[in-house]
Each structure stands twice: as C-alpha cells, then as structure tokens.
XYZ file of C-alpha atoms in Angstrom:
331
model
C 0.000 0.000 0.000
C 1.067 4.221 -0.591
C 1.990 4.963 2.542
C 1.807 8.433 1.181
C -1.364 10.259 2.053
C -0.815 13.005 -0.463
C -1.214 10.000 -3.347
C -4.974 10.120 -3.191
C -5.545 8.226 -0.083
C -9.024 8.715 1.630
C -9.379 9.981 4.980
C -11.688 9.657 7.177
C -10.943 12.256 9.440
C -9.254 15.620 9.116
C -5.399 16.705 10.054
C -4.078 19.853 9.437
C -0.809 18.964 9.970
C 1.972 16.920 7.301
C 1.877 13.248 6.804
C 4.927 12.801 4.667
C 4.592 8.856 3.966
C 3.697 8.093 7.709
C 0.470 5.739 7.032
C 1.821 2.446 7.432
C -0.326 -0.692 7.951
C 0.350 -3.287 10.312
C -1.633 -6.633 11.041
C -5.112 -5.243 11.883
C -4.578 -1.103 11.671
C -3.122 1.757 10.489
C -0.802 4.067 12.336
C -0.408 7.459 10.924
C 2.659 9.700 12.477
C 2.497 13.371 12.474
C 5.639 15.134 13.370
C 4.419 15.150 17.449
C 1.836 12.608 17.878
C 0.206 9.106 16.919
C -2.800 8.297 15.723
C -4.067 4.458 15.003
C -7.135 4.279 12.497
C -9.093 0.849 12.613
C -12.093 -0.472 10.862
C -14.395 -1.591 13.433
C -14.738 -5.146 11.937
C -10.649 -5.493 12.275
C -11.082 -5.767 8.387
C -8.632 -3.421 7.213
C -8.093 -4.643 3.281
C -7.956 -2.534 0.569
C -11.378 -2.321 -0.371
C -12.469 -1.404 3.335
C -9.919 1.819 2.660
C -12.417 4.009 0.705
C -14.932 7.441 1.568
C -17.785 5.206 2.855
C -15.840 3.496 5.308
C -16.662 3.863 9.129
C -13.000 3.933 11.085
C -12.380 4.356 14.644
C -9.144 6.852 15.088
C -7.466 6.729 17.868
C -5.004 8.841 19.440
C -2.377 6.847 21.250
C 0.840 8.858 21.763
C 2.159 12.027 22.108
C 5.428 10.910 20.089
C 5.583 11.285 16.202
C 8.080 11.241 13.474
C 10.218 13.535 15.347
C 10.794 10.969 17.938
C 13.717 8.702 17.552
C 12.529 5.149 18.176
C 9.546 5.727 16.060
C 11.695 7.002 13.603
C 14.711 4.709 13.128
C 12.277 1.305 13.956
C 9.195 2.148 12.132
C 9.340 5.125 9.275
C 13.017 3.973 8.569
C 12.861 0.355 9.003
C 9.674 1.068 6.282
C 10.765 2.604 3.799
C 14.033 0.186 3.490
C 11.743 -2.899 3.533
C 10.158 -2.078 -0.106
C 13.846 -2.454 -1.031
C 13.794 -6.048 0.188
C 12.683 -9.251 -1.432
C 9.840 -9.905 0.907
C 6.162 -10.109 0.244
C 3.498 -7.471 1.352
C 2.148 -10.275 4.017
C 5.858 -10.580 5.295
C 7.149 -7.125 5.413
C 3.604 -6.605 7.430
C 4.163 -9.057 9.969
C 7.590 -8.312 10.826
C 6.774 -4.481 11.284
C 4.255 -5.453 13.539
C 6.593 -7.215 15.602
C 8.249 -4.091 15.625
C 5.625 -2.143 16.381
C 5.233 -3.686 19.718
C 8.929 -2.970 20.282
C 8.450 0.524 19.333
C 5.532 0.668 21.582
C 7.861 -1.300 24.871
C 10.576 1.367 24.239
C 7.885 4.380 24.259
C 7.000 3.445 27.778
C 10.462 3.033 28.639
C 11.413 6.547 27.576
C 7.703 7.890 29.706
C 8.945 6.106 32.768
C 12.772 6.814 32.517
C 11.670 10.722 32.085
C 9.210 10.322 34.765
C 11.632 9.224 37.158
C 13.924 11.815 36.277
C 11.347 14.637 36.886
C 10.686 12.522 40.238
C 14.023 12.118 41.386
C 15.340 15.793 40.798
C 12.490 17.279 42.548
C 13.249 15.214 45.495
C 16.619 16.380 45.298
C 16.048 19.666 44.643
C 13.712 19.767 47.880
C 16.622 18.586 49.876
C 18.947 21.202 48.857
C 16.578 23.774 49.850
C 14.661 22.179 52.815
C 17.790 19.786 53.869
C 16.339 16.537 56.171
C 14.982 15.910 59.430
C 17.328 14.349 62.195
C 17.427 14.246 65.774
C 20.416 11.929 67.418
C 20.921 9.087 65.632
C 17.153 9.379 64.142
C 17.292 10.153 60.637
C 13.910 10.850 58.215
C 15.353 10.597 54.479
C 12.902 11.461 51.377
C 11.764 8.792 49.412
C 10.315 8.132 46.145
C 6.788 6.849 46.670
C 6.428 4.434 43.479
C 10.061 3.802 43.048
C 9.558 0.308 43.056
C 6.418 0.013 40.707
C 8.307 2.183 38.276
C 11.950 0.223 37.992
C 9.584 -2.913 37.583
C 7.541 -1.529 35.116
C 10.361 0.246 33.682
C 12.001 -3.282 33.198
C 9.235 -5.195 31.842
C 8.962 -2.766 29.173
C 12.640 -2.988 28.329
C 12.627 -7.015 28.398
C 9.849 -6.691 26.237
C 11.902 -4.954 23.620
C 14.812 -7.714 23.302
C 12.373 -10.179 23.113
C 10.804 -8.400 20.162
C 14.452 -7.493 18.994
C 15.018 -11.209 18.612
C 11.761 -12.316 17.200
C 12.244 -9.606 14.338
C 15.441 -11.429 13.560
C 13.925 -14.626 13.508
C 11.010 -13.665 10.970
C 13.246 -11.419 8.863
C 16.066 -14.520 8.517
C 13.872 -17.332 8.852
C 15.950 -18.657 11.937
C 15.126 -22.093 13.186
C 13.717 -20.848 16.404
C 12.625 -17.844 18.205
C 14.738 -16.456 21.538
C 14.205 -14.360 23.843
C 18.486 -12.961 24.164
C 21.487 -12.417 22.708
C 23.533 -14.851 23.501
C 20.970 -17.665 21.691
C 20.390 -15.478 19.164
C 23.902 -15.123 18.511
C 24.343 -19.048 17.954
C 21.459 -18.802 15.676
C 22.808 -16.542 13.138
C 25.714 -17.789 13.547
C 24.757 -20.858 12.397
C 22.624 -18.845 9.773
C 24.246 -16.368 8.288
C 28.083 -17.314 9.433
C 30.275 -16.536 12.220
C 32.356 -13.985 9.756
C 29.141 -12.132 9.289
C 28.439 -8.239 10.357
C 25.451 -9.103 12.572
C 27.079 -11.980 14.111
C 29.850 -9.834 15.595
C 27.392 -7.352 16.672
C 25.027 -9.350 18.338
C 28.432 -11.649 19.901
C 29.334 -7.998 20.869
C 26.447 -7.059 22.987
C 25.676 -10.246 24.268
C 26.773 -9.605 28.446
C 25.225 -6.258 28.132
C 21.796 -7.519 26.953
C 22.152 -10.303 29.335
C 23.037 -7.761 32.750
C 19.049 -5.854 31.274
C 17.064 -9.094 31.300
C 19.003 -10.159 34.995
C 17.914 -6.629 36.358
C 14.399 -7.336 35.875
C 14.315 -11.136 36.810
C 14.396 -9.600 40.455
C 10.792 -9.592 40.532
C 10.009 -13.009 39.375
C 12.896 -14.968 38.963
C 15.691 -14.683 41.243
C 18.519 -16.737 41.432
C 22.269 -16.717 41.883
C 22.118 -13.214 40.800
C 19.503 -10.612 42.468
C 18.881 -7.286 42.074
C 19.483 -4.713 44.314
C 17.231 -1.510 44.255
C 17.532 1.347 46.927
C 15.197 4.203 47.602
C 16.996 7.408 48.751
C 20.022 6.316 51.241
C 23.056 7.512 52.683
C 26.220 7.447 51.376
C 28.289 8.039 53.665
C 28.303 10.763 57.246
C 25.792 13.136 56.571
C 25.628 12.349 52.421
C 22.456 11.154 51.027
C 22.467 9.124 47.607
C 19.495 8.890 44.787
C 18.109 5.764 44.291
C 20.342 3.375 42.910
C 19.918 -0.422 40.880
C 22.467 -3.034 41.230
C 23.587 -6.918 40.597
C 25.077 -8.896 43.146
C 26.188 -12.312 43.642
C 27.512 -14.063 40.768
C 27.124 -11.433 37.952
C 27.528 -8.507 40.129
C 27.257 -5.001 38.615
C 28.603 -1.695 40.094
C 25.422 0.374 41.685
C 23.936 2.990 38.955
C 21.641 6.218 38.853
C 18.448 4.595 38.748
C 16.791 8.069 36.875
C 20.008 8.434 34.944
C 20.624 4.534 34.077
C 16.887 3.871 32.466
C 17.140 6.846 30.194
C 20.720 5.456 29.040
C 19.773 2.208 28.930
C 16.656 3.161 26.435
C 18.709 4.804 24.380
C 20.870 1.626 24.100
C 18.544 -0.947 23.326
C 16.985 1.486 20.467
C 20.875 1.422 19.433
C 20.412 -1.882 19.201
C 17.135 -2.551 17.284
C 17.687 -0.256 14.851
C 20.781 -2.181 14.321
C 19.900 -5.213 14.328
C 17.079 -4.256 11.949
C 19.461 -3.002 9.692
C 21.890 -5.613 9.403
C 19.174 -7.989 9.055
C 17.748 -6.009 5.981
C 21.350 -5.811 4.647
C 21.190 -9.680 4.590
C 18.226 -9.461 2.353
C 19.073 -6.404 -0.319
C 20.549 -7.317 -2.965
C 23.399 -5.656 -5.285
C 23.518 -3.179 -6.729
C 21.155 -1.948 -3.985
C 22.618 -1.296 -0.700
C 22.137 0.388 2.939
C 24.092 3.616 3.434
C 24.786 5.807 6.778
C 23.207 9.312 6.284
C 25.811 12.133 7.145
C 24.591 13.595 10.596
C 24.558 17.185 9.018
C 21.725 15.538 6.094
C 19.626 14.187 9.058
C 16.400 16.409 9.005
C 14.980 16.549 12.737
C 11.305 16.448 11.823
C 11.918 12.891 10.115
C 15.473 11.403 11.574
C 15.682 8.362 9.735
C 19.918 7.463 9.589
C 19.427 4.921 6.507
C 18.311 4.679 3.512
C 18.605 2.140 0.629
C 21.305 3.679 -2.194
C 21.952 2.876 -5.782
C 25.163 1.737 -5.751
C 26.168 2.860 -9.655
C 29.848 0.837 -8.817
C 28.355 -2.436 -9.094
C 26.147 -1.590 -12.076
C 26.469 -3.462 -15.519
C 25.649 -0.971 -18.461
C 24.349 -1.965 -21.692
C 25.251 0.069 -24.867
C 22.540 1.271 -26.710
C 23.371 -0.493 -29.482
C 24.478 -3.639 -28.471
C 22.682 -6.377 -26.250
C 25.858 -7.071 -24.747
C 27.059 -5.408 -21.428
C 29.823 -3.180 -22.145
C-alpha cells in the first residue's frame, strides 16, 4: 500500500498537519505519524483490506501517543525500518508481519522513555527539595525522602525494556527465517551464527552485545525470577556521614554489577537498546538487499529533525552493468 497520504488516499478524518509517507499498515490497523503525535485508524470489523480503505468506510481513530516522526525510536524502527523494507525481497504479508513485531517494540521502548523521564522529573524534585529544605534528624534518628512508586516504576520500567529484546530477537527470527525464536542475545547469537556465518556483520554485533543484553534481562528477573544473581534496588540512602544518595539499581552475587543512577541509568539504557534494534534491523535487511542496492549511513549534518531516519537504501552505480545502446551485450 502508498503509505503516502498526499497520493490520493481517503481519509476519514481531518489533520491539518503533514503526513509525509507516515500511514503504514500493520496486522489489523493503520498508524499514521504526524511530526508530534500518533494516531491508530481501525475499521471496526478489524477488516482493514484494501477495499475497506475508501470514503464510505466507518473507522475508529485513535489517538495513542504524544510521540511522532520527530521521535527517535519511532523514527529509526518504524518510518526507517519502512521505507528500506520495499527495497527487500519480501512479500506485502511478510514485510507486514515483521513491522508489527516491531511495532510492539516501538511501543515497549515508548513506555520506557515515559517512565525513565518520569523518574527523572521525580528524582530531581526530590533532590532539589533537599537542597533547599535539607532533612529531618534528631540523634541518631534520621527521616530521608523517598520516592513513593520507586519500586512500581523500575519494575515496570524493566518489563517494558525485556519486552523490547524479546521483540528485537523475534524480528530477527522472521526477517532470517531462523530455526527458532529467543528471547536474548547470547541464543540469538548461535542462531545466526549458524545462519548467516560466524564472519558475518550481525554476528559480531550481536556476539558484541551479548553480556550487556544479558546484565538488562538479569535486572528485571528480580521480581520473578531470582537466582544466583539478584537485584538490588535502593530508595533514597546515605552514602556516607551526613551524604544522602538517589536511588540506585544493582547486581550482586555471581554477575555482580557496580550500583547505577536509577533516573540516569533507564534513560541510558533506552537509548541503548533502540541502538540496538535499529541495528539489528538493519543488518538484518542488509542480509536481504541485494546488489547493486545497498544500505548507506546518512551524514549527521543531512539528518532532518522532523523525520530522523539514519538509513536509507542507495543505488550503488559501482556495481552496475551498463548496456550500450546499441548492443545487447554489457559493455
């Protein structure tokens, strides 16, 4: 389908604000991505085929997030993981159902990045009332300020964020046709290894990022899985004689980790595994584009903000065979 709604495309609702080729279909629905916000559009049957598409149509339009094409994760996993996919040998059906695998990724990392900024806001308030109010003590009695939903959060936080490798890896097990699906790295390393090649690009980099990825899904096994290595999460504490700390996440026991910024950590750790999806998206789709098509690196000074895709699918003219006009033969 035209993702472009300037093509002709009926609507059934009005937007006074630029599309630019953000209607993309998934199994079921339609999200459409202005520059600051989301908006799903479903038929209320679930039917959305082509001939359902048209001026008579009934749709229910939702909207379901303040984030649009301006937005990094929906850029570099949806409108840029799009547009490379019509470069790829893959059906309509196929290129469908693997962006709707990472649609839900999309959606896991979007409530990562509400939380981590929540907690952020949270966090420096608290902080910022200390500096001004300081803390109640009296002998050896200490009150300290504490974050009310700390815990809820990091768990929630975490789920999300687990959520998003498992997608991660069940993208690259649709897009490659693996054998099987799993849910990290270090499996899904062995699996396109075996696939695509130990020597490969997107072996290394999944090998690479293996003990990372493997640290995020230990952090949030502390709610339901525990074993020889827990989590440790702390509210407001002291540090040391008079020296309060923010709330900090840790490993201990066998894979201990050094204690982190829990406000700081979850934004940087979003950030990461977007790194990695779009990544791993990419070097999957570079498995499947063929010569003399390829994926190229857009120069950070050719990035436009309101659309921030970092890839697109190039000619490349090098690895062209040219027929003279007046021959058959390539010349």
């Amino acid at each position: 389908m035209d993702s472009n709604p300037a093509s002709g495309a009926p609507f059934p609702f009005d937007l006074k604000m630029p599309l630019r080729r953000s209607l993309i279909a998934y199994d079921g629905f339609f999200e459409i991505y202005t520059e600051n916000q989301t908006y799903r559009l479903q038929h209320p049957t679930g039917d959305m085929s082509r001939k359902d598409f048209s001026p008579e149509s009934t749709f229910v339009t939702t909207l379901v997030a303040d984030a649009g094409s301006r937005n990094l994760t929906i850029a570099r996993l949806i409108l840029q993981t799009h547009e490379c996919m019509q470069s790829a040998p893959l059906s309509a059906a196929e290129r469908q159902r693997a962006l709707t695998v990472l649609h839900a990724c999309k959606d896991a990392l979007l409530s990562c990045e509400d939380i981590a900024n929540q907690l952020k806001t949270d966090v420096d308030s608290i902080i910022e009332g200390i500096k001004q109010s300081g803390f109640w003590q009296e002998g050896q009695s200490m009150k300290l300020p504490q974050h009310p939903s700390l815990q809820t959060q990091a768990s929630t936080y975490l789920v999300h964020l687990n959520r998003s490798i498992r997608k991660i890896c069940e993208f690259a097990f649709a897009l490659l046709e693996l054998d099987r699906k799993d849910n990290n790295f270090k499996d899904l390393a062995k699996r396109v290894g075996a696939k695509l090649g130990v020597d490969s690009m997107m072996y290394k980099y999944v090998h690479a990022n293996v003990e990372r990825i493997e640290n995020l899904i230990l952090l949030r096994n502390f709610d339901e899985h525990p074993g020889d290595t827990t989590t440790v999460l702390r509210n407001f504490h002291l540090a040391g004689p008079r020296a309060i700390s923010a709330p900090t996440w840790e490993l201990t026991g066998a894979k201990a980790t050094a204690p982190k910024f829990i406000a700081e950590d979850a934004i940087e750790q979003t950030a990461y595994v977007r790194g990695i999806a779009e990544n791993v998206v990419m070097f999957a789709l570079n498995e499947l584009i063929q010569p003399p098509l390829m994926i190229m690196q857009i120069n950070e000074d050719h990035i436009d903000p309101a659309w921030p895709v970092r890839f697109r699918v190039h000619l490349d003219t090098s690895r062209m065979t040219f027929v003279s006009p007046n021959s058959r033969d390539p010349t």
